[in-house]
mmCIF file of C-alpha atoms in Angstrom:
data_model
loop_
_atom_site.group_PDB
_atom_site.id
_atom_site.type_symbol
_atom_site.label_atom_id
_atom_site.label_comp_id
_atom_site.label_asym_id
_atom_site.label_seq_id
_atom_site.Cartn_x
_atom_site.Cartn_y
_atom_site.Cartn_z
ATOM 1 C CA MET L 900 182.540 172.681 -153.018
ATOM 2 C CA PHE L 901 184.036 170.064 -150.693
ATOM 3 C CA ARG L 902 186.950 167.653 -152.553
ATOM 4 C CA LEU L 903 186.807 164.004 -151.184
ATOM 5 C CA ALA L 904 190.094 162.229 -152.043
ATOM 6 C CA PRO L 905 189.480 158.925 -154.191
ATOM 7 C CA ARG L 906 188.713 156.243 -151.489
ATOM 8 C CA SER L 907 191.880 153.786 -152.886
ATOM 9 C CA ALA L 908 194.029 156.891 -152.011
ATOM 10 C CA VAL L 909 192.570 156.936 -148.599
ATOM 11 C CA ARG L 910 193.571 154.077 -147.945
ATOM 12 C CA THR L 911 197.183 154.246 -149.481
ATOM 13 C CA ALA L 912 197.539 157.153 -147.553
ATOM 14 C CA SER L 913 196.313 155.776 -144.395
ATOM 15 C CA ILE L 914 198.375 153.210 -144.055
ATOM 16 C CA ALA L 915 201.592 154.962 -144.995
ATOM 17 C CA ALA L 916 200.740 157.372 -141.676
ATOM 18 C CA PHE L 917 199.885 154.666 -139.778
ATOM 19 C CA GLN L 918 203.378 151.991 -140.278
ATOM 20 C CA PRO L 919 205.958 152.403 -137.668
ATOM 21 C CA THR L 920 209.406 154.536 -139.152
ATOM 22 C CA PRO L 921 211.916 152.601 -139.731
ATOM 23 C CA THR L 922 215.150 153.338 -138.213
ATOM 24 C CA THR L 923 218.536 153.099 -138.117
ATOM 25 C CA ALA L 924 219.960 153.770 -134.574
ATOM 26 C CA VAL L 925 221.752 151.480 -132.780
ATOM 27 C CA VAL L 926 219.947 149.334 -130.250
ATOM 28 C CA GLY L 927 221.077 149.194 -126.496
ATOM 29 C CA LEU L 928 221.489 145.797 -125.241
ATOM 30 C CA ARG L 929 218.295 145.793 -123.036
ATOM 31 C CA GLY L 930 216.507 146.954 -126.308
ATOM 32 C CA LEU L 931 217.751 144.099 -128.320
ATOM 33 C CA GLU L 932 217.005 141.359 -125.395
ATOM 34 C CA CYS L 933 213.914 142.423 -125.315
ATOM 35 C CA LEU L 934 212.956 142.824 -128.954
ATOM 36 C CA THR L 935 214.812 139.564 -129.173
ATOM 37 C CA TYR L 936 212.575 137.953 -126.533
ATOM 38 C CA ARG L 937 209.462 139.484 -128.650
ATOM 39 C CA TRP L 938 210.863 137.498 -131.648
ATOM 40 C CA MET L 939 211.058 134.332 -130.107
ATOM 41 C CA SER L 940 208.187 134.635 -128.030
ATOM 42 C CA ALA L 941 205.154 136.384 -130.369
ATOM 43 C CA ALA L 942 203.312 134.628 -133.284
ATOM 44 C CA PRO L 943 203.932 136.161 -136.672
ATOM 45 C CA ALA L 944 201.422 138.236 -137.837
ATOM 46 C CA PRO L 945 198.017 137.598 -138.801
ATOM 47 C CA GLY L 946 197.861 139.449 -141.797
ATOM 48 C CA PRO L 947 197.516 143.708 -142.889
ATOM 49 C CA LYS L 948 196.532 145.336 -139.923
ATOM 50 C CA PRO L 949 193.849 147.611 -140.857
ATOM 51 C CA ALA L 950 194.917 151.121 -142.445
ATOM 52 C CA ASN L 951 193.211 153.432 -140.014
ATOM 53 C CA PRO L 952 193.533 151.854 -136.292
ATOM 54 C CA GLU L 953 191.276 154.341 -134.758
ATOM 55 C CA PHE L 954 187.965 152.857 -133.533
ATOM 56 C CA SER L 955 186.886 154.966 -130.623
ATOM 57 C CA SER L 956 183.543 154.785 -129.609
ATOM 58 C CA GLY L 957 184.133 158.425 -129.009
ATOM 59 C CA PRO L 958 185.452 161.197 -130.580
ATOM 60 C CA CYS L 959 185.134 158.617 -133.484
ATOM 61 C CA LYS L 960 187.137 158.416 -136.567
ATOM 62 C CA LYS L 961 186.864 161.172 -139.335
ATOM 63 C CA HIS L 962 185.226 160.493 -142.295
ATOM 64 C CA PRO L 963 187.879 158.626 -145.249
ATOM 65 C CA GLY L 964 189.132 161.365 -147.217
ATOM 66 C CA TYR L 965 188.718 164.159 -144.487
ATOM 67 C CA ASP L 966 191.233 167.218 -144.878
ATOM 68 C CA MET L 967 191.300 170.111 -142.868
ATOM 69 C CA ALA L 968 191.671 171.830 -145.946
ATOM 70 C CA ASN L 969 188.960 170.799 -147.110
ATOM 71 C CA LEU L 970 187.008 173.054 -144.704
ATOM 72 C CA ASP L 971 185.453 176.161 -145.563
ATOM 73 C CA LYS L 972 187.487 178.946 -143.639
ATOM 74 C CA ARG L 973 185.679 182.099 -144.393
ATOM 75 C CA VAL L 974 184.057 182.109 -141.348
ATOM 76 C CA LEU L 975 187.066 181.509 -139.371
ATOM 77 C CA GLY L 976 187.643 185.017 -137.052
ATOM 78 C CA ARG L 977 184.527 185.745 -137.838
ATOM 79 C CA SER L 978 181.474 186.365 -135.437
ATOM 80 C CA HIS L 979 179.133 183.568 -135.380
ATOM 81 C CA ARG L 980 176.370 187.092 -135.226
ATOM 82 C CA SER L 981 178.002 187.986 -138.252
ATOM 83 C CA LYS L 982 175.550 187.958 -141.822
ATOM 84 C CA LEU L 983 178.006 184.713 -142.939
ATOM 85 C CA GLY L 984 178.367 183.044 -139.292
ATOM 86 C CA LYS L 985 174.627 182.753 -138.919
ATOM 87 C CA GLU L 986 173.922 181.657 -142.709
ATOM 88 C CA ARG L 987 176.537 178.610 -141.955
ATOM 89 C CA LEU L 988 174.869 177.859 -138.714
ATOM 90 C CA ALA L 989 171.456 177.354 -140.541
ATOM 91 C CA PHE L 990 173.427 175.795 -142.864
ATOM 92 C CA ALA L 991 174.016 173.296 -140.690
ATOM 93 C CA ILE L 992 170.646 173.200 -139.116
ATOM 94 C CA ASP L 993 169.093 172.611 -142.873
ATOM 95 C CA GLU L 994 171.015 169.805 -143.914
ATOM 96 C CA THR L 995 170.155 168.174 -140.752
ATOM 97 C CA LYS L 996 166.566 168.238 -141.332
ATOM 98 C CA ARG L 997 167.152 167.300 -144.990
ATOM 99 C CA MET L 998 169.356 164.578 -144.426
ATOM 100 C CA LEU L 999 168.109 163.911 -141.501
ATOM 101 C CA GLY L 1000 164.195 163.386 -143.322
ATOM 102 C CA ILE L 1001 163.032 165.432 -139.867
ATOM 103 C CA PRO L 1002 159.152 166.422 -140.490
ATOM 104 C CA ASP L 1003 159.126 169.894 -141.715
ATOM 105 C CA ASP L 1004 156.755 171.009 -138.244
ATOM 106 C CA TYR L 1005 159.857 169.680 -136.036
ATOM 107 C CA LEU L 1006 162.803 172.669 -134.608
ATOM 108 C CA VAL L 1007 166.313 171.241 -135.097
ATOM 109 C CA GLY L 1008 168.577 173.721 -132.878
ATOM 110 C CA ILE L 1009 172.687 173.493 -131.694
ATOM 111 C CA VAL L 1010 173.038 174.264 -128.075
ATOM 112 C CA PRO L 1011 176.118 174.062 -125.923
ATOM 113 C CA ALA L 1012 177.513 170.736 -124.300
ATOM 114 C CA SER L 1013 177.739 167.624 -126.510
ATOM 115 C CA ASP L 1014 174.995 165.298 -126.262
ATOM 116 C CA THR L 1015 175.014 165.800 -122.819
ATOM 117 C CA GLY L 1016 174.116 169.459 -122.566
ATOM 118 C CA ALA L 1017 170.885 168.956 -125.161
ATOM 119 C CA TYR L 1018 169.643 166.226 -122.864
ATOM 120 C CA GLU L 1019 170.105 167.847 -119.677
ATOM 121 C CA MET L 1020 168.890 170.864 -121.058
ATOM 122 C CA ALA L 1021 165.186 169.000 -122.015
ATOM 123 C CA MET L 1022 165.380 167.553 -118.735
ATOM 124 C CA TRP L 1023 165.906 170.092 -116.612
ATOM 125 C CA ASN L 1024 162.848 172.526 -118.905
ATOM 126 C CA MET L 1025 160.243 169.892 -119.321
ATOM 127 C CA LEU L 1026 160.495 167.243 -116.443
ATOM 128 C CA GLY L 1027 158.386 167.454 -113.498
ATOM 129 C CA ALA L 1028 154.762 168.255 -115.511
ATOM 130 C CA ARG L 1029 153.511 164.469 -115.061
ATOM 131 C CA ASP L 1030 155.085 161.051 -113.748
ATOM 132 C CA ILE L 1031 158.021 160.058 -115.526
ATOM 133 C CA ASP L 1032 159.053 156.263 -117.087
ATOM 134 C CA VAL L 1033 163.313 156.259 -117.315
ATOM 135 C CA CYS L 1034 164.617 153.136 -118.525
ATOM 136 C CA HIS L 1035 168.041 152.228 -118.857
ATOM 137 C CA TRP L 1036 170.033 149.674 -119.423
ATOM 138 C CA GLU L 1037 173.331 151.083 -119.210
ATOM 139 C CA SER L 1038 175.800 154.180 -118.115
ATOM 140 C CA PHE L 1039 174.713 157.125 -119.714
ATOM 141 C CA GLY L 1040 170.812 155.933 -118.985
ATOM 142 C CA LYS L 1041 171.144 155.524 -115.336
ATOM 143 C CA GLY L 1042 172.852 158.547 -115.603
ATOM 144 C CA TRP L 1043 170.067 160.685 -116.755
ATOM 145 C CA PHE L 1044 167.713 158.694 -114.169
ATOM 146 C CA ALA L 1045 170.022 159.776 -111.405
ATOM 147 C CA ASP L 1046 169.954 162.991 -112.573
ATOM 148 C CA ALA L 1047 165.633 162.689 -112.703
ATOM 149 C CA VAL L 1048 165.592 161.726 -108.708
ATOM 150 C CA SER L 1049 168.981 163.512 -107.099
ATOM 151 C CA HIS L 1050 169.486 166.814 -108.966
ATOM 152 C CA LEU L 1051 165.750 167.413 -110.381
ATOM 153 C CA LYS L 1052 164.290 165.785 -107.285
ATOM 154 C CA LEU L 1053 161.568 164.704 -109.112
ATOM 155 C CA ARG L 1054 159.762 161.912 -106.950
ATOM 156 C CA GLU L 1055 159.085 165.547 -104.467
ATOM 157 C CA THR L 1056 156.612 166.389 -107.085
ATOM 158 C CA VAL L 1057 155.655 163.236 -109.488
ATOM 159 C CA ASP L 1058 156.014 159.839 -109.961
ATOM 160 C CA VAL L 1059 159.294 158.292 -111.294
ATOM 161 C CA LYS L 1060 159.052 154.849 -112.328
ATOM 162 C CA GLU L 1061 162.454 153.057 -113.361
ATOM 163 C CA HIS L 1062 162.398 149.970 -115.381
ATOM 164 C CA THR L 1063 166.106 148.864 -115.608
ATOM 165 C CA ALA L 1064 168.066 145.887 -117.230
ATOM 166 C CA GLY L 1065 171.544 144.488 -116.757
ATOM 167 C CA TYR L 1066 174.421 145.088 -119.373
ATOM 168 C CA GLY L 1067 173.333 143.537 -122.477
ATOM 169 C CA GLU L 1068 169.184 142.892 -121.872
ATOM 170 C CA LEU L 1069 166.688 145.407 -122.667
ATOM 171 C CA PRO L 1070 163.998 145.950 -119.734
ATOM 172 C CA ASP L 1071 160.178 145.246 -120.878
ATOM 173 C CA LEU L 1072 160.106 148.513 -122.578
ATOM 174 C CA LYS L 1073 156.064 148.012 -122.664
ATOM 175 C CA GLN L 1074 155.575 148.672 -119.288
ATOM 176 C CA THR L 1075 156.283 152.422 -120.185
ATOM 177 C CA SER L 1076 152.825 153.874 -119.801
ATOM 178 C CA PRO L 1077 151.477 156.500 -122.726
ATOM 179 C CA ASP L 1078 150.141 158.757 -120.214
ATOM 180 C CA ARG L 1079 153.437 159.713 -118.166
ATOM 181 C CA ASP L 1080 157.159 161.042 -119.990
ATOM 182 C CA ILE L 1081 159.682 158.359 -121.109
ATOM 183 C CA CYS L 1082 163.175 158.955 -121.496
ATOM 184 C CA PHE L 1083 164.947 156.379 -122.713
ATOM 185 C CA THR L 1084 168.710 156.062 -124.901
ATOM 186 C CA PHE L 1085 167.991 155.152 -128.397
ATOM 187 C CA ASN L 1086 171.139 152.936 -128.044
ATOM 188 C CA GLY L 1087 173.131 152.076 -125.353
ATOM 189 C CA THR L 1088 176.873 153.339 -126.391
ATOM 190 C CA THR L 1089 178.242 151.715 -123.119
ATOM 191 C CA SER L 1090 176.650 148.475 -123.705
ATOM 192 C CA GLY L 1091 176.078 147.790 -127.423
ATOM 193 C CA VAL L 1092 171.982 147.483 -127.112
ATOM 194 C CA ARG L 1093 170.100 149.214 -128.677
ATOM 195 C CA VAL L 1094 165.403 149.714 -129.148
ATOM 196 C CA PRO L 1095 163.955 147.772 -131.537
ATOM 197 C CA ASP L 1096 163.517 149.393 -134.723
ATOM 198 C CA GLY L 1097 159.947 150.836 -135.224
ATOM 199 C CA CYS L 1098 159.906 152.152 -131.234
ATOM 200 C CA ASP L 1099 156.507 149.997 -131.571
ATOM 201 C CA TRP L 1100 155.813 150.384 -128.041
ATOM 202 C CA ILE L 1101 155.779 153.861 -127.798
ATOM 203 C CA SER L 1102 151.700 154.784 -128.646
ATOM 204 C CA ASP L 1103 150.868 157.183 -131.258
ATOM 205 C CA ASP L 1104 148.225 158.360 -129.005
ATOM 206 C CA ARG L 1105 150.208 159.404 -125.992
ATOM 207 C CA THR L 1106 149.734 162.283 -123.759
ATOM 208 C CA GLY L 1107 153.061 162.184 -122.635
ATOM 209 C CA LEU L 1108 156.290 163.163 -124.206
ATOM 210 C CA THR L 1109 159.125 160.669 -125.011
ATOM 211 C CA LEU L 1110 162.625 161.977 -124.710
ATOM 212 C CA CYS L 1111 165.613 160.497 -126.245
ATOM 213 C CA ASP L 1112 169.098 160.344 -126.270
ATOM 214 C CA ALA L 1113 169.764 159.177 -129.656
ATOM 215 C CA THR L 1114 173.727 159.771 -129.786
ATOM 216 C CA SER L 1115 175.132 156.903 -130.975
ATOM 217 C CA ALA L 1116 171.845 156.039 -133.498
ATOM 218 C CA VAL L 1117 171.312 159.261 -135.463
ATOM 219 C CA PHE L 1118 173.081 158.293 -139.527
ATOM 220 C CA ALA L 1119 173.392 154.844 -138.463
ATOM 221 C CA MET L 1120 169.776 153.523 -137.686
ATOM 222 C CA ASN L 1121 166.175 154.885 -138.994
ATOM 223 C CA MET L 1122 164.742 157.430 -136.666
ATOM 224 C CA PRO L 1123 160.997 156.912 -135.923
ATOM 225 C CA TRP L 1124 160.457 160.540 -135.808
ATOM 226 C CA GLU L 1125 156.733 160.489 -135.218
ATOM 227 C CA LYS L 1126 157.687 158.289 -132.023
ATOM 228 C CA LEU L 1127 159.925 160.968 -130.608
ATOM 229 C CA ASP L 1128 159.572 164.356 -129.249
ATOM 230 C CA VAL L 1129 162.675 164.909 -127.710
ATOM 231 C CA THR L 1130 165.731 163.698 -129.411
ATOM 232 C CA THR L 1131 169.414 164.447 -128.498
ATOM 233 C CA TYR L 1132 172.524 163.656 -130.403
ATOM 234 C CA SER L 1133 176.128 165.119 -130.525
ATOM 235 C CA TRP L 1134 178.648 165.576 -134.329
ATOM 236 C CA GLN L 1135 181.237 163.515 -132.546
ATOM 237 C CA LYS L 1136 179.627 159.931 -132.949
ATOM 238 C CA VAL L 1137 178.428 158.557 -136.372
ATOM 239 C CA LEU L 1138 179.732 161.506 -138.410
ATOM 240 C CA GLY L 1139 183.077 161.948 -136.616
ATOM 241 C CA GLY L 1140 182.648 165.381 -136.178
ATOM 242 C CA GLU L 1141 184.266 167.246 -132.974
ATOM 243 C CA GLY L 1142 182.609 167.401 -129.518
ATOM 244 C CA ALA L 1143 181.134 170.397 -127.886
ATOM 245 C CA HIS L 1144 178.429 170.838 -129.196
ATOM 246 C CA GLY L 1145 174.697 169.449 -128.946
ATOM 247 C CA MET L 1146 171.932 168.767 -131.312
ATOM 248 C CA LEU L 1147 168.658 169.200 -130.130
ATOM 249 C CA ILE L 1148 165.230 168.032 -131.936
ATOM 250 C CA LEU L 1149 161.869 169.198 -131.095
ATOM 251 C CA SER L 1150 158.387 168.152 -131.907
ATOM 252 C CA PRO L 1151 155.245 170.007 -131.766
ATOM 253 C CA ARG L 1152 154.247 169.250 -128.788
ATOM 254 C CA ALA L 1153 157.353 169.088 -127.358
ATOM 255 C CA VAL L 1154 157.581 173.121 -128.393
ATOM 256 C CA GLU L 1155 153.950 173.202 -126.713
ATOM 257 C CA ARG L 1156 155.147 171.874 -123.176
ATOM 258 C CA LEU L 1157 158.151 174.342 -123.159
ATOM 259 C CA GLU L 1158 155.212 177.249 -123.777
ATOM 260 C CA THR L 1159 152.930 175.896 -121.189
ATOM 261 C CA TYR L 1160 154.868 174.538 -117.947
ATOM 262 C CA SER L 1161 157.797 176.007 -115.911
ATOM 263 C CA PRO L 1162 158.927 174.524 -113.045
ATOM 264 C CA ASP L 1163 158.212 175.569 -109.798
ATOM 265 C CA ASN L 1164 161.725 176.944 -108.004
ATOM 266 C CA ARG L 1165 164.323 174.819 -110.859
ATOM 267 C CA PRO L 1166 166.629 177.990 -111.752
ATOM 268 C CA LEU L 1167 168.222 177.599 -115.072
ATOM 269 C CA PRO L 1168 171.188 178.747 -116.262
ATOM 270 C CA LYS L 1169 171.450 180.560 -118.963
ATOM 271 C CA ILE L 1170 173.171 177.711 -121.099
ATOM 272 C CA PHE L 1171 169.721 176.023 -120.646
ATOM 273 C CA ARG L 1172 166.925 178.368 -121.439
ATOM 274 C CA LEU L 1173 165.110 177.953 -124.213
ATOM 275 C CA THR L 1174 162.352 180.554 -123.606
ATOM 276 C CA LYS L 1175 161.855 184.261 -123.277
ATOM 277 C CA LYS L 1176 158.703 185.213 -121.738
ATOM 278 C CA GLY L 1177 156.511 182.218 -121.078
ATOM 279 C CA LYS L 1178 157.577 181.646 -125.130
ATOM 280 C CA LEU L 1179 160.092 179.296 -127.561
ATOM 281 C CA ASP L 1180 163.228 181.067 -127.950
ATOM 282 C CA ALA L 1181 163.044 180.771 -131.654
ATOM 283 C CA GLY L 1182 166.222 182.185 -132.633
ATOM 284 C CA ILE L 1183 168.177 179.066 -131.196
ATOM 285 C CA PHE L 1184 166.595 176.751 -133.973
ATOM 286 C CA LYS L 1185 167.524 179.011 -136.742
ATOM 287 C CA GLY L 1186 171.469 179.330 -135.951
ATOM 288 C CA ALA L 1187 171.121 181.914 -132.951
ATOM 289 C CA THR L 1188 172.984 180.024 -130.727
ATOM 290 C CA ILE L 1189 172.946 180.088 -126.780
ATOM 291 C CA ASN L 1190 176.492 180.951 -126.177
ATOM 292 C CA THR L 1191 179.748 181.257 -128.946
ATOM 293 C CA PRO L 1192 180.607 177.848 -130.812
ATOM 294 C CA SER L 1193 183.598 176.578 -132.724
ATOM 295 C CA MET L 1194 183.177 177.930 -136.227
ATOM 296 C CA MET L 1195 185.768 175.562 -136.912
ATOM 297 C CA ALA L 1196 183.842 172.138 -135.303
ATOM 298 C CA VAL L 1197 180.610 173.906 -137.482
ATOM 299 C CA GLU L 1198 182.720 174.095 -140.542
ATOM 300 C CA ASP L 1199 184.382 170.049 -139.981
ATOM 301 C CA TYR L 1200 180.056 168.845 -139.639
ATOM 302 C CA ILE L 1201 178.922 170.645 -142.454
ATOM 303 C CA ASP L 1202 182.242 168.633 -144.094
ATOM 304 C CA ALA L 1203 180.969 166.015 -142.276
ATOM 305 C CA LEU L 1204 177.225 166.129 -144.159
ATOM 306 C CA ALA L 1205 178.755 166.604 -147.314
ATOM 307 C CA TRP L 1206 180.591 163.427 -146.969
ATOM 308 C CA ALA L 1207 177.676 161.551 -145.936
ATOM 309 C CA GLU L 1208 175.623 162.899 -149.128
ATOM 310 C CA SER L 1209 178.412 161.560 -151.122
ATOM 311 C CA VAL L 1210 178.154 157.856 -149.285
ATOM 312 C CA GLY L 1211 174.165 157.688 -149.878
ATOM 313 C CA GLY L 1212 172.883 159.887 -147.150
ATOM 314 C CA VAL L 1213 171.574 158.432 -144.377
ATOM 315 C CA ASP L 1214 170.481 154.907 -146.274
ATOM 316 C CA GLY L 1215 174.310 154.944 -147.062
ATOM 317 C CA LEU L 1216 175.540 155.426 -144.126
ATOM 318 C CA ILE L 1217 173.660 152.782 -142.249
ATOM 319 C CA LYS L 1218 174.064 150.051 -144.554
ATOM 320 C CA ILE L 1219 178.106 150.974 -144.008
ATOM 321 C CA SER L 1220 177.399 149.953 -140.635
ATOM 322 C CA ASN L 1221 175.337 146.951 -141.037
ATOM 323 C CA ASN L 1222 177.856 146.051 -143.437
ATOM 324 C CA ASN L 1223 180.616 146.287 -140.202
ATOM 325 C CA LEU L 1224 178.728 144.280 -137.606
ATOM 326 C CA ASP L 1225 177.901 141.799 -140.506
ATOM 327 C CA VAL L 1226 181.701 141.303 -139.842
ATOM 328 C CA ILE L 1227 181.773 140.776 -136.772
ATOM 329 C CA GLU L 1228 179.205 138.805 -136.627
ATOM 330 C CA LYS L 1229 180.475 136.696 -138.785
ATOM 331 C CA PHE L 1230 183.539 136.562 -136.643
ATOM 332 C CA VAL L 1231 181.863 135.858 -133.328
ATOM 333 C CA SER L 1232 180.260 132.825 -135.242
ATOM 334 C CA GLU L 1233 183.205 131.167 -135.931
ATOM 335 C CA ASN L 1234 185.290 131.936 -132.699
ATOM 336 C CA GLU L 1235 184.199 130.528 -128.788
ATOM 337 C CA TRP L 1236 186.442 132.764 -127.366
ATOM 338 C CA ILE L 1237 184.203 135.891 -128.133
ATOM 339 C CA ASP L 1238 180.529 136.621 -127.495
ATOM 340 C CA PHE L 1239 178.546 139.382 -127.709
ATOM 341 C CA LEU L 1240 177.514 141.336 -124.926
ATOM 342 C CA ALA L 1241 173.886 141.524 -126.273
ATOM 343 C CA LYS L 1242 172.658 138.442 -126.769
ATOM 344 C CA ASP L 1243 169.440 139.264 -128.823
ATOM 345 C CA PRO L 1244 170.120 140.639 -132.745
ATOM 346 C CA ALA L 1245 167.281 142.498 -132.717
ATOM 347 C CA SER L 1246 168.574 144.865 -130.251
ATOM 348 C CA ARG L 1247 172.151 144.139 -131.526
ATOM 349 C CA SER L 1248 173.919 147.505 -131.936
ATOM 350 C CA ASN L 1249 175.534 148.587 -134.760
ATOM 351 C CA THR L 1250 177.758 151.613 -133.836
ATOM 352 C CA SER L 1251 179.062 150.559 -130.734
ATOM 353 C CA VAL L 1252 179.895 146.901 -131.056
ATOM 354 C CA CYS L 1253 180.422 145.652 -127.447
ATOM 355 C CA CYS L 1254 182.005 142.101 -126.688
ATOM 356 C CA THR L 1255 183.194 139.986 -123.799
ATOM 357 C CA LEU L 1256 186.280 137.833 -124.185
ATOM 358 C CA ASP L 1257 187.080 134.136 -122.987
ATOM 359 C CA LEU L 1258 189.725 135.745 -120.417
ATOM 360 C CA SER L 1259 190.020 137.325 -116.650
ATOM 361 C CA PRO L 1260 189.791 141.277 -116.492
ATOM 362 C CA GLU L 1261 193.385 141.383 -116.475
ATOM 363 C CA GLN L 1262 193.579 139.632 -119.760
ATOM 364 C CA ILE L 1263 191.581 141.890 -121.308
ATOM 365 C CA LYS L 1264 192.779 144.426 -120.222
ATOM 366 C CA ALA L 1265 196.425 143.267 -121.760
ATOM 367 C CA PHE L 1266 194.650 141.982 -124.866
ATOM 368 C CA VAL L 1267 193.111 145.710 -125.293
ATOM 369 C CA ALA L 1268 197.026 146.691 -124.779
ATOM 370 C CA LEU L 1269 198.525 144.804 -126.999
ATOM 371 C CA LEU L 1270 196.514 145.644 -129.917
ATOM 372 C CA GLU L 1271 197.166 148.883 -129.521
ATOM 373 C CA LYS L 1272 200.972 148.604 -129.075
ATOM 374 C CA GLU L 1273 201.175 146.755 -132.381
ATOM 375 C CA ASN L 1274 199.030 150.127 -133.737
ATOM 376 C CA VAL L 1275 196.056 147.626 -134.751
ATOM 377 C CA ALA L 1276 193.031 149.099 -132.455
ATOM 378 C CA LEU L 1277 193.505 151.802 -130.667
ATOM 379 C CA ASP L 1278 190.540 152.652 -127.632
ATOM 380 C CA ILE L 1279 188.793 149.714 -128.279
ATOM 381 C CA GLY L 1280 188.496 148.611 -123.936
ATOM 382 C CA GLY L 1281 185.381 148.540 -122.851
ATOM 383 C CA TYR L 1282 183.550 151.225 -120.551
ATOM 384 C CA ARG L 1283 184.943 151.581 -116.879
ATOM 385 C CA ASP L 1284 181.327 150.653 -115.453
ATOM 386 C CA ALA L 1285 180.602 147.861 -117.939
ATOM 387 C CA PRO L 1286 181.059 144.059 -117.461
ATOM 388 C CA PRO L 1287 185.024 143.474 -118.559
ATOM 389 C CA SER L 1288 184.520 143.449 -122.441
ATOM 390 C CA ILE L 1289 185.522 145.144 -125.510
ATOM 391 C CA ARG L 1290 184.311 148.026 -127.474
ATOM 392 C CA ILE L 1291 185.055 148.668 -131.633
ATOM 393 C CA TRP L 1292 182.812 151.352 -133.349
ATOM 394 C CA CYS L 1293 181.525 150.025 -136.095
ATOM 395 C CA GLY L 1294 180.008 153.568 -137.619
ATOM 396 C CA ALA L 1295 179.925 154.859 -140.806
ATOM 397 C CA THR L 1296 183.326 156.469 -140.897
ATOM 398 C CA VAL L 1297 185.512 153.335 -139.625
ATOM 399 C CA GLU L 1298 185.623 151.391 -143.324
ATOM 400 C CA THR L 1299 184.758 147.857 -143.592
ATOM 401 C CA ALA L 1300 187.927 146.949 -144.848
ATOM 402 C CA ASP L 1301 189.839 147.907 -141.720
ATOM 403 C CA VAL L 1302 187.130 146.046 -139.503
ATOM 404 C CA GLU L 1303 188.026 142.852 -141.834
ATOM 405 C CA ALA L 1304 191.293 143.400 -141.231
ATOM 406 C CA LEU L 1305 190.703 143.739 -137.564
ATOM 407 C CA MET L 1306 189.508 140.146 -136.969
ATOM 408 C CA PRO L 1307 192.888 138.056 -137.277
ATOM 409 C CA TRP L 1308 194.406 140.532 -135.451
ATOM 410 C CA LEU L 1309 191.929 140.003 -132.805
ATOM 411 C CA LYS L 1310 192.312 136.150 -132.809
ATOM 412 C CA TRP L 1311 196.629 136.760 -132.970
ATOM 413 C CA ALA L 1312 196.065 138.983 -129.375
ATOM 414 C CA TYR L 1313 193.681 136.486 -128.045
ATOM 415 C CA GLU L 1314 195.934 133.738 -128.381
ATOM 416 C CA GLU L 1315 199.190 136.085 -126.877
ATOM 417 C CA VAL L 1316 197.303 136.982 -124.053
ATOM 418 C CA LYS L 1317 196.285 133.085 -123.173
ATOM 419 C CA LYS L 1318 199.488 131.798 -123.509
#
């Protein structure tokens, strides 16, 4: 049984954990001068700090009440091939499928190398059977396109069409064809731009497959499974799990592709192999992982699933993420110096919220560094390939009260940097 601490107790403990530790040490002359300068130049604190300053977009904050003591430790030190090991892996798969409402005839597997490994596995096994549309509007989607043309060299055998847009925008997704395979990200983690609800631009009568990187969308957005043939995500995002493990979700049509198409002259490393003698390796989707997983990370994921259930399942998680976004939207509407990278609310992410500031790139770096120094917000700098910006993770493990507490500090940091 998992025991989750009361929310009030969690916030009290979090506040204590992140407060500066008092000291009675004598401050040297130089240190005293620095402190005096800071006291004279910095504006007063605008209010309470977030109880937890962790707003990283991956790995993401642990869920409220998280305690490693709550993890089931029976499997630690045991083989993942043992009866218990296989049971726990299968349980993680079954709970995932149940909570996400994945159709009964879809398969869910745990694979190596996080979301990246899961998506690359799908690309290397399935692409090349027909022409391809690759849609991208941020760095990770662009990376999938580069892999398709530069490493898989798919343009030597099929037509690969690129549908792209700049950061903050979506390409015209309706230009994709139902007769081609379609590769896309559901939510652009580095741009804060997601596809619209429902994915109506994907045909129900398609003959091609859809390959969807949904790592920062699953558990935070409604997933239209009937539109998705291959879906990938990692534990480290919305549920605040650990890295290194990916989830691969396959429709019956994706399984058919695996069993009827074998790319010519494309060697596959062991950790990418999804078939044996032309048939799906079904064990992968029952807990018989390709290689050795971290069973502690598996238990951490199971614990995160239990917490998700306690806050209302997927609907509860979506509500928390939406509430977090609402706080930032209200703040942006009241302050002219900050804006969303995603201008269209319909395509604005409720997890990886990216904002531009009326500051130079150097000032934005100083803004981020100042908030980190104050232990108010950690890891909120924009992605290295994105325009100068900040990125605030608003997934459900981040408490709305912490997002609310952060907002006055954003204004404080802006005014400090502008001095």
